[in-house]
Amino acid sequence: ARPRNEVPSYRLHVSGQACVDVGNRRIYLGKHGSKESKARYFRLCQLLLNVGEIPNDFQIDRLDPDDVLPKAVAEAEGPILVTHVTEAFRQHLVSRPRMSQSDRQRMKVLCDELDRHAGKIEADTFGPKKLRELRDKWTQRYDRRYCNRLASAVRRIFRYAVSEELVSESAWTRLKSLDPLREGDAPIERAERECVALEHVQATLKHLHSILADVVTLQLHLALRPSEVLSIKPCEIDRSGAIWVYHPTYHKTKSRGHRRVIVLDGFAQRIVDKYLERPADAYLFSPKEAVSTIRSKAKAERVARGGSGSRKKPRQKQTRLPGDRYYPREYAKAIQRAATKAGVPQWSPYQLRHTGITLMAEKAGVDNVQALAGHSKRAMTIHYSKATIEKASEALRFGVGPQVLSVT
């Protein structure tokens, strides 16, 4: 069974207050999200870790909040523990709305694991040896690259703690001294990503909804990342010229100051054009539309069989309604289900991008495909330039989309 976390969670009560549950007691800390409630929460966690329990005569007024949360933690009685650092980082994640759901969940799980492994020790004493012990446990479950990624995430947590003056800079510097795992240092090694056979893609398309079939074809033809193809909006497409240009508002390297320019040639335009009759800020590919067409088709089939078109049995209440857009995880699951129905090996959307880049690089050249795929090793901002658009357009002359699906 999963060990119980010794530190209670900071939660939102229906009354709008923040609360924690300690044993059979519920303690209210003040308005949820306020600096005062967070300061009380940190001091309450410190009291639990130092004393082990809440006294019977405990009153919340004893936890005097401070104006600034990091200062309240730093001036609290006793040393700052690792659990204080992880909780501060959890609160920091709330202020990062553009972080993907998977990354946010990964960081929260990592904070929980840090609490279990070293939550009670002083944060300033958490060094390379403790991180190596934790990484050795990860190597029994994860591949080498992912273990290095988690170790870097731990350093990121402590870097944030340094910026909030919770720990000294030397604590973060010591963690950077731990060398990453090299090939052969871990028992599990990640397999290299392989291209997916076009025959398998064709077979899978027959078992996908027409909207998702268009998404797959467009992603393969343009060698896009799943998040890029799923987040297209009409307002982000410049249709003033013969060649349309898609400027995604958010993309993988935006935080690094890079710009992303995606060229839509004639083949891609014919796919996109079918979905432009919608509000400018709406997503092109909508699960709501897919569900609506599926239900309309089912109703038409019932009428064709001589029925009234209505269902005889009451429809079960849906626990989750379709949203306005597809997300990469849902998109991947739909592809895997369709591949299973088609009787071909399962493949992922990321293989589509890898396949598109590989096949085009053999014919169009690396420079042209680099402009198309948005790959860049330069630290400076990638500006919209005529040369970039021309190179990407040249690469699309060798796009593999028409080989997979003929757009009608």
CSV table of C-alpha atoms in Angstrom, one decimal:
chain,number,residue,atom,x,y,z
A,1,ALA,CA,0.0,0.0,0.0
A,2,ARG,CA,1.1,3.5,-0.7
A,3,PRO,CA,2.6,5.1,2.5
A,4,ARG,CA,0.5,7.8,4.0
A,5,ASN,CA,1.9,11.3,3.7
A,6,GLU,CA,2.8,12.7,7.2
A,7,VAL,CA,2.1,16.3,6.0
A,8,PRO,CA,-1.6,17.1,5.5
A,9,SER,CA,-2.7,18.7,2.2
A,10,TYR,CA,-3.6,22.3,1.8
A,11,ARG,CA,-7.2,22.1,0.5
A,12,LEU,CA,-10.1,24.2,-0.5
A,13,HIS,CA,-13.3,24.0,1.7
A,14,VAL,CA,-16.7,24.6,0.2
A,15,SER,CA,-16.9,27.7,2.4
A,16,GLY,CA,-14.0,29.3,0.5
A,17,GLN,CA,-11.5,28.8,3.3
A,18,ALA,CA,-8.3,26.8,3.3
A,19,CYS,CA,-8.3,23.7,5.5
A,20,VAL,CA,-6.2,20.8,6.6
A,21,ASP,CA,-7.3,17.5,8.1
A,22,VAL,CA,-5.1,16.3,11.0
A,23,GLY,CA,-6.4,13.0,12.4
A,24,ASN,CA,-10.1,13.5,13.2
A,25,ARG,CA,-9.7,17.3,13.3
A,26,ARG,CA,-10.3,19.8,10.6
A,27,ILE,CA,-8.4,23.0,11.0
A,28,TYR,CA,-9.4,26.1,9.0
A,29,LEU,CA,-6.6,28.5,8.0
A,30,GLY,CA,-8.4,31.5,6.5
A,31,LYS,CA,-9.3,32.5,3.0
A,32,HIS,CA,-8.0,29.9,0.5
A,33,GLY,CA,-5.1,31.1,-1.6
A,34,SER,CA,-4.3,34.1,0.7
A,35,LYS,CA,-0.8,34.7,2.0
A,36,GLU,CA,-2.0,34.4,5.6
A,37,SER,CA,-3.5,31.0,5.1
A,38,LYS,CA,-0.4,29.7,3.4
A,39,ALA,CA,1.8,31.1,6.1
A,40,ARG,CA,-0.3,29.3,8.8
A,41,TYR,CA,-0.2,26.1,6.7
A,42,PHE,CA,3.6,26.2,6.7
A,43,ARG,CA,3.9,26.8,10.4
A,44,LEU,CA,1.3,24.0,11.1
A,45,CYS,CA,3.4,21.6,9.0
A,46,GLN,CA,6.5,22.5,10.9
A,47,LEU,CA,4.7,22.0,14.2
A,48,LEU,CA,3.5,18.5,13.1
A,49,LEU,CA,7.0,17.5,12.0
A,50,ASN,CA,8.7,18.8,15.1
A,51,VAL,CA,6.2,17.7,17.7
A,52,GLY,CA,4.4,14.9,15.9
A,53,GLU,CA,0.9,15.9,16.9
A,54,ILE,CA,-1.4,18.8,17.4
A,55,PRO,CA,-2.1,19.6,21.1
A,56,ASN,CA,-5.6,19.3,22.3
A,57,ASP,CA,-5.7,23.0,23.3
A,58,PHE,CA,-4.3,24.1,19.9
A,59,GLN,CA,-5.9,27.3,18.5
A,60,ILE,CA,-5.3,28.6,15.0
A,61,ASP,CA,-4.7,32.1,16.3
A,62,ARG,CA,-1.4,30.9,17.6
A,63,LEU,CA,-0.1,30.7,14.0
A,64,ASP,CA,0.4,34.3,13.3
A,65,PRO,CA,0.7,34.9,9.6
A,66,ASP,CA,3.3,37.2,8.1
A,67,ASP,CA,3.0,39.6,5.1
A,68,VAL,CA,5.3,37.6,2.9
A,69,LEU,CA,5.1,33.8,2.7
A,70,PRO,CA,8.8,32.9,2.1
A,71,LYS,CA,9.8,35.2,5.0
A,72,ALA,CA,7.2,33.5,7.2
A,73,VAL,CA,8.8,30.2,6.4
A,74,ALA,CA,12.3,31.4,6.7
A,75,GLU,CA,11.7,33.0,10.1
A,76,ALA,CA,9.7,30.1,11.5
A,77,GLU,CA,11.0,28.3,14.6
A,78,GLY,CA,13.4,25.5,13.7
A,79,PRO,CA,15.1,24.7,10.4
A,80,ILE,CA,13.5,24.7,6.9
A,81,LEU,CA,12.8,21.1,6.0
A,82,VAL,CA,12.6,19.4,2.6
A,83,THR,CA,8.8,19.2,3.0
A,84,HIS,CA,8.6,23.0,3.3
A,85,VAL,CA,10.5,23.3,0.0
A,86,THR,CA,8.3,20.9,-1.8
A,87,GLU,CA,5.1,22.5,-0.5
A,88,ALA,CA,6.4,25.9,-1.6
A,89,PHE,CA,7.0,24.5,-5.0
A,90,ARG,CA,3.5,23.0,-5.2
A,91,GLN,CA,2.1,26.5,-4.5
A,92,HIS,CA,4.4,27.8,-7.3
A,93,LEU,CA,2.9,25.4,-9.8
A,94,VAL,CA,-0.5,27.1,-9.3
A,95,SER,CA,0.9,30.2,-10.8
A,96,ARG,CA,2.1,28.4,-14.0
A,97,PRO,CA,-1.2,28.1,-16.0
A,98,ARG,CA,0.6,27.4,-19.3
A,99,MET,CA,2.4,24.3,-17.9
A,100,SER,CA,1.0,21.1,-19.4
A,101,GLN,CA,-1.2,18.9,-17.2
A,102,SER,CA,1.3,16.0,-17.5
A,103,ASP,CA,4.2,18.1,-16.5
A,104,ARG,CA,2.3,19.6,-13.6
A,105,GLN,CA,1.3,16.1,-12.4
A,106,ARG,CA,4.8,14.8,-12.8
A,107,MET,CA,6.2,17.6,-10.6
A,108,LYS,CA,3.5,17.0,-7.9
A,109,VAL,CA,4.3,13.3,-7.8
A,110,LEU,CA,8.0,14.1,-7.6
A,111,CYS,CA,7.3,16.4,-4.6
A,112,ASP,CA,5.4,13.6,-2.9
A,113,GLU,CA,8.3,11.2,-3.4
A,114,LEU,CA,10.8,13.8,-2.0
A,115,ASP,CA,8.6,14.1,1.1
A,116,ARG,CA,8.6,10.3,1.6
A,117,HIS,CA,12.3,10.0,1.0
A,118,ALA,CA,13.7,13.0,2.8
A,119,GLY,CA,10.8,15.1,4.0
A,120,LYS,CA,12.0,15.4,7.6
A,121,ILE,CA,15.7,16.4,7.0
A,122,GLU,CA,16.9,19.9,6.7
A,123,ALA,CA,16.7,21.3,3.2
A,124,ASP,CA,20.3,22.6,3.4
A,125,THR,CA,21.6,19.1,4.2
A,126,PHE,CA,19.9,17.5,1.2
A,127,GLY,CA,22.9,16.9,-1.0
A,128,PRO,CA,24.3,14.8,-3.9
A,129,LYS,CA,24.3,11.6,-1.8
A,130,LYS,CA,20.6,11.9,-1.0
A,131,LEU,CA,19.8,12.6,-4.6
A,132,ARG,CA,21.9,9.7,-5.8
A,133,GLU,CA,20.0,7.4,-3.4
A,134,LEU,CA,16.7,8.6,-4.8
A,135,ARG,CA,18.0,8.2,-8.4
A,136,ASP,CA,19.1,4.7,-7.7
A,137,LYS,CA,15.6,3.8,-6.7
A,138,TRP,CA,14.3,5.4,-10.0
A,139,THR,CA,16.6,3.3,-12.1
A,140,GLN,CA,14.8,0.1,-11.0
A,141,ARG,CA,11.5,1.5,-12.5
A,142,TYR,CA,12.4,4.0,-15.2
A,143,ASP,CA,14.9,4.2,-18.1
A,144,ARG,CA,18.1,6.1,-17.8
A,145,ARG,CA,17.0,9.3,-19.6
A,146,TYR,CA,13.9,9.7,-17.5
A,147,CYS,CA,15.9,9.2,-14.3
A,148,ASN,CA,18.2,12.1,-15.4
A,149,ARG,CA,15.1,14.1,-16.2
A,150,LEU,CA,13.7,13.6,-12.7
A,151,ALA,CA,17.1,14.5,-11.1
A,152,SER,CA,17.1,17.7,-13.1
A,153,ALA,CA,13.6,18.4,-11.8
A,154,VAL,CA,14.8,18.0,-8.2
A,155,ARG,CA,17.5,20.6,-8.9
A,156,ARG,CA,14.8,22.8,-10.4
A,157,ILE,CA,12.8,22.6,-7.1
A,158,PHE,CA,15.8,23.6,-5.1
A,159,ARG,CA,16.6,26.4,-7.5
A,160,TYR,CA,13.1,27.8,-6.9
A,161,ALA,CA,13.8,27.5,-3.1
A,162,VAL,CA,16.9,29.5,-3.5
A,163,SER,CA,15.0,32.2,-5.4
A,164,GLU,CA,12.6,32.4,-2.5
A,165,GLU,CA,15.4,32.5,0.1
A,166,LEU,CA,14.2,29.2,1.7
A,167,VAL,CA,17.6,27.5,1.3
A,168,SER,CA,21.2,28.7,0.7
A,169,GLU,CA,22.6,28.8,-2.8
A,170,SER,CA,25.2,26.2,-1.9
A,171,ALA,CA,22.4,23.6,-1.5
A,172,TRP,CA,21.4,24.0,-5.1
A,173,THR,CA,25.1,24.1,-6.2
A,174,ARG,CA,25.9,20.8,-4.5
A,175,LEU,CA,23.0,19.1,-6.3
A,176,LYS,CA,24.5,20.2,-9.6
A,177,SER,CA,27.7,18.3,-8.9
A,178,LEU,CA,26.0,15.0,-9.4
A,179,ASP,CA,26.9,13.8,-12.9
A,180,PRO,CA,24.0,12.4,-15.1
A,181,LEU,CA,23.8,8.7,-15.8
A,182,ARG,CA,25.6,7.7,-18.9
A,183,GLU,CA,24.8,4.9,-21.3
A,184,GLY,CA,25.4,1.6,-19.5
A,185,ASP,CA,25.0,3.1,-16.0
A,186,ALA,CA,21.3,2.0,-15.6
A,187,PRO,CA,19.6,-1.3,-16.2
A,188,ILE,CA,16.8,0.1,-18.3
A,189,GLU,CA,17.6,1.9,-21.5
A,190,ARG,CA,14.9,3.7,-23.6
A,191,ALA,CA,14.4,2.3,-27.1
A,192,GLU,CA,15.0,4.7,-29.9
A,193,ARG,CA,11.9,6.1,-31.5
A,194,GLU,CA,11.1,4.3,-34.8
A,195,CYS,CA,9.2,5.4,-37.9
A,196,VAL,CA,5.7,4.0,-38.3
A,197,ALA,CA,5.0,2.2,-41.6
A,198,LEU,CA,2.7,4.1,-43.9
A,199,GLU,CA,0.7,0.9,-44.4
A,200,HIS,CA,-0.1,0.8,-40.7
A,201,VAL,CA,-1.2,4.5,-40.8
A,202,GLN,CA,-3.5,3.8,-43.7
A,203,ALA,CA,-5.0,0.8,-42.0
A,204,THR,CA,-5.6,2.8,-38.8
A,205,LEU,CA,-7.2,5.7,-40.6
A,206,LYS,CA,-10.1,3.4,-41.6
A,207,HIS,CA,-11.1,3.0,-38.0
A,208,LEU,CA,-10.8,6.6,-36.9
A,209,HIS,CA,-13.4,9.3,-37.1
A,210,SER,CA,-13.1,11.5,-40.1
A,211,ILE,CA,-12.0,14.5,-37.9
A,212,LEU,CA,-9.2,12.5,-36.3
A,213,ALA,CA,-8.2,11.0,-39.7
A,214,ASP,CA,-7.7,14.5,-41.0
A,215,VAL,CA,-5.6,15.3,-37.9
A,216,VAL,CA,-3.4,12.3,-38.4
A,217,THR,CA,-2.9,13.1,-42.1
A,218,LEU,CA,-2.2,16.8,-41.4
A,219,GLN,CA,0.3,16.0,-38.7
A,220,LEU,CA,2.2,13.5,-40.8
A,221,HIS,CA,2.3,15.8,-43.8
A,222,LEU,CA,3.5,18.8,-41.9
A,223,ALA,CA,5.6,16.8,-39.4
A,224,LEU,CA,4.0,18.7,-36.5
A,225,ARG,CA,4.0,17.9,-32.8
A,226,PRO,CA,0.7,16.6,-31.5
A,227,SER,CA,0.1,19.7,-29.4
A,228,GLU,CA,0.7,21.9,-32.5
A,229,VAL,CA,-1.8,20.2,-34.7
A,230,LEU,CA,-4.5,19.9,-32.0
A,231,SER,CA,-4.4,23.5,-31.0
A,232,ILE,CA,-4.9,25.2,-34.5
A,233,LYS,CA,-7.3,28.1,-34.5
A,234,PRO,CA,-8.5,30.1,-37.5
A,235,CYS,CA,-7.2,33.3,-36.0
A,236,GLU,CA,-3.7,31.8,-36.0
A,237,ILE,CA,-3.6,31.1,-39.8
A,238,ASP,CA,-2.4,33.9,-42.1
A,239,ARG,CA,-4.4,33.3,-45.4
A,240,SER,CA,-3.4,36.5,-47.1
A,241,GLY,CA,-1.1,34.8,-49.6
A,242,ALA,CA,-1.1,31.7,-51.9
A,243,ILE,CA,0.8,29.9,-49.1
A,244,TRP,CA,-0.9,29.9,-45.7
A,245,VAL,CA,1.2,30.4,-42.6
A,246,TYR,CA,0.2,29.1,-39.2
A,247,HIS,CA,1.6,30.9,-36.2
A,248,PRO,CA,0.8,28.9,-33.1
A,249,THR,CA,0.3,31.1,-30.0
A,250,TYR,CA,1.8,28.5,-27.7
A,251,HIS,CA,4.4,25.9,-28.6
A,252,LYS,CA,7.2,23.9,-27.1
A,253,THR,CA,10.0,26.5,-27.4
A,254,LYS,CA,8.0,29.6,-26.8
A,255,SER,CA,9.4,30.0,-23.2
A,256,ARG,CA,12.9,30.1,-24.7
A,257,GLY,CA,12.1,33.1,-26.9
A,258,HIS,CA,11.7,31.1,-30.2
A,259,ARG,CA,9.1,31.7,-32.8
A,260,ARG,CA,7.3,28.9,-34.7
A,261,VAL,CA,6.3,29.3,-38.3
A,262,ILE,CA,4.3,26.5,-39.9
A,263,VAL,CA,3.7,26.6,-43.6
A,264,LEU,CA,0.4,25.1,-45.0
A,265,ASP,CA,0.8,24.1,-48.7
A,266,GLY,CA,-2.2,23.2,-51.0
A,267,PHE,CA,-2.7,19.7,-49.6
A,268,ALA,CA,-2.7,21.0,-46.0
A,269,GLN,CA,-5.0,23.9,-47.0
A,270,ARG,CA,-7.6,21.5,-48.4
A,271,ILE,CA,-7.7,19.7,-45.1
A,272,VAL,CA,-7.9,22.9,-43.0
A,273,ASP,CA,-10.4,24.6,-45.2
A,274,LYS,CA,-13.1,22.1,-44.2
A,275,TYR,CA,-13.0,23.4,-40.6
A,276,LEU,CA,-12.7,27.1,-41.0
A,277,GLU,CA,-16.4,27.8,-40.7
A,278,ARG,CA,-16.3,28.5,-36.9
A,279,PRO,CA,-15.4,31.4,-34.6
A,280,ALA,CA,-11.9,32.7,-35.1
A,281,ASP,CA,-10.8,31.7,-31.6
A,282,ALA,CA,-12.3,28.2,-31.6
A,283,TYR,CA,-10.2,25.1,-32.2
A,284,LEU,CA,-10.4,23.5,-35.6
A,285,PHE,CA,-10.7,19.9,-34.4
A,286,SER,CA,-13.5,19.5,-31.8
A,287,PRO,CA,-14.5,16.4,-29.9
A,288,LYS,CA,-18.0,17.9,-29.6
A,289,GLU,CA,-18.4,17.8,-33.4
A,290,ALA,CA,-17.2,14.3,-33.6
A,291,VAL,CA,-19.6,13.1,-31.0
A,292,SER,CA,-22.5,15.0,-32.6
A,293,THR,CA,-21.8,13.4,-36.0
A,294,ILE,CA,-21.6,9.9,-34.5
A,295,ARG,CA,-24.9,10.3,-32.7
A,296,SER,CA,-26.6,11.7,-35.9
A,297,LYS,CA,-25.3,8.8,-37.9
A,298,ALA,CA,-26.6,6.3,-35.3
A,299,LYS,CA,-30.0,8.0,-35.3
A,300,ALA,CA,-30.1,7.9,-39.1
A,301,GLU,CA,-29.3,4.1,-39.0
A,302,ARG,CA,-32.2,3.5,-36.6
A,303,VAL,CA,-34.6,5.4,-38.8
A,304,ALA,CA,-33.4,3.4,-41.8
A,305,ARG,CA,-34.2,0.2,-39.9
A,306,GLY,CA,-37.8,1.4,-39.5
A,307,GLY,CA,-37.5,2.9,-36.1
A,308,SER,CA,-38.5,6.4,-34.9
A,309,GLY,CA,-34.9,7.4,-34.5
A,310,SER,CA,-35.1,7.8,-30.7
A,311,ARG,CA,-33.5,5.4,-28.3
A,312,LYS,CA,-35.7,2.8,-26.6
A,313,LYS,CA,-33.6,2.6,-23.5
A,314,PRO,CA,-32.9,5.7,-21.5
A,315,ARG,CA,-29.4,7.0,-22.2
A,316,GLN,CA,-27.0,6.7,-19.3
A,317,LYS,CA,-25.8,9.9,-17.8
A,318,GLN,CA,-22.4,10.8,-19.2
A,319,THR,CA,-19.8,11.3,-16.5
A,320,ARG,CA,-17.5,13.3,-18.8
A,321,LEU,CA,-18.8,15.5,-21.6
A,322,PRO,CA,-16.7,16.1,-24.7
A,323,GLY,CA,-14.6,19.2,-24.7
A,324,ASP,CA,-13.9,21.9,-27.2
A,325,ARG,CA,-10.5,20.5,-28.3
A,326,TYR,CA,-8.5,17.3,-28.3
A,327,TYR,CA,-5.5,16.8,-26.0
A,328,PRO,CA,-2.4,14.8,-26.9
A,329,ARG,CA,-3.2,12.0,-24.5
A,330,GLU,CA,-6.8,11.5,-25.8
A,331,TYR,CA,-5.5,11.7,-29.3
A,332,ALA,CA,-2.9,9.0,-28.6
A,333,LYS,CA,-5.5,6.7,-27.0
A,334,ALA,CA,-7.8,7.0,-30.0
A,335,ILE,CA,-5.0,6.1,-32.4
A,336,GLN,CA,-4.0,3.1,-30.3
A,337,ARG,CA,-7.6,1.8,-30.2
A,338,ALA,CA,-8.0,2.2,-33.9
A,339,ALA,CA,-4.7,0.5,-34.5
A,340,THR,CA,-5.9,-2.5,-32.4
A,341,LYS,CA,-9.1,-2.7,-34.4
A,342,ALA,CA,-7.1,-2.6,-37.6
A,343,GLY,CA,-4.9,-5.4,-36.5
A,344,VAL,CA,-1.6,-3.5,-36.8
A,345,PRO,CA,1.0,-2.8,-34.2
A,346,GLN,CA,0.2,0.2,-32.0
A,347,TRP,CA,1.9,3.5,-32.7
A,348,SER,CA,1.9,6.9,-31.2
A,349,PRO,CA,1.4,10.4,-32.6
A,350,TYR,CA,5.0,11.3,-31.9
A,351,GLN,CA,6.1,8.6,-34.4
A,352,LEU,CA,4.1,10.5,-37.0
A,353,ARG,CA,6.3,13.5,-36.6
A,354,HIS,CA,9.4,11.4,-36.6
A,355,THR,CA,8.3,9.6,-39.7
A,356,GLY,CA,7.4,12.8,-41.6
A,357,ILE,CA,10.8,14.4,-40.8
A,358,THR,CA,12.7,11.3,-41.7
A,359,LEU,CA,11.0,10.7,-45.1
A,360,MET,CA,11.2,14.3,-46.1
A,361,ALA,CA,14.8,14.7,-45.0
A,362,GLU,CA,15.9,12.0,-47.5
A,363,LYS,CA,14.5,14.0,-50.4
A,364,ALA,CA,14.3,17.7,-49.4
A,365,GLY,CA,17.5,18.0,-47.5
A,366,VAL,CA,18.2,18.6,-43.8
A,367,ASP,CA,18.1,22.5,-44.0
A,368,ASN,CA,14.7,22.7,-45.6
A,369,VAL,CA,13.2,20.1,-43.2
A,370,GLN,CA,14.8,22.0,-40.2
A,371,ALA,CA,12.8,25.1,-41.3
A,372,LEU,CA,9.6,23.0,-41.6
A,373,ALA,CA,10.0,21.2,-38.3
A,374,GLY,CA,10.9,24.2,-36.3
A,375,HIS,CA,14.2,22.7,-35.0
A,376,SER,CA,16.8,25.3,-33.9
A,377,LYS,CA,19.9,25.3,-31.7
A,378,ARG,CA,20.3,29.0,-31.7
A,379,ALA,CA,19.6,30.9,-28.5
A,380,MET,CA,18.3,34.0,-30.2
A,381,THR,CA,14.7,34.4,-31.3
A,382,ILE,CA,13.7,32.9,-34.6
A,383,HIS,CA,12.2,35.8,-36.6
A,384,TYR,CA,9.7,35.4,-39.3
A,385,SER,CA,11.8,35.5,-42.4
A,386,LYS,CA,11.2,34.9,-46.1
A,387,ALA,CA,14.0,32.4,-46.3
A,388,THR,CA,12.5,30.3,-43.5
A,389,ILE,CA,9.1,30.2,-45.3
A,390,GLU,CA,10.7,29.5,-48.7
A,391,LYS,CA,12.7,26.6,-47.3
A,392,ALA,CA,9.7,25.1,-45.5
A,393,SER,CA,7.6,25.4,-48.7
A,394,GLU,CA,10.3,23.6,-50.6
A,395,ALA,CA,10.3,20.8,-48.1
A,396,LEU,CA,6.5,20.4,-48.4
A,397,ARG,CA,6.9,19.6,-52.1
A,398,PHE,CA,8.1,16.2,-50.8
A,399,GLY,CA,5.4,15.8,-48.1
A,400,VAL,CA,4.0,12.3,-47.6
A,401,GLY,CA,0.4,13.3,-46.8
A,402,PRO,CA,-1.0,12.7,-50.3
A,403,GLN,CA,0.5,9.1,-50.1
A,404,VAL,CA,-1.7,8.3,-47.1
A,405,LEU,CA,-5.1,10.0,-47.9
A,406,SER,CA,-6.6,11.7,-50.8
A,407,VAL,CA,-8.5,14.7,-49.6
A,408,THR,CA,-12.0,15.1,-51.0
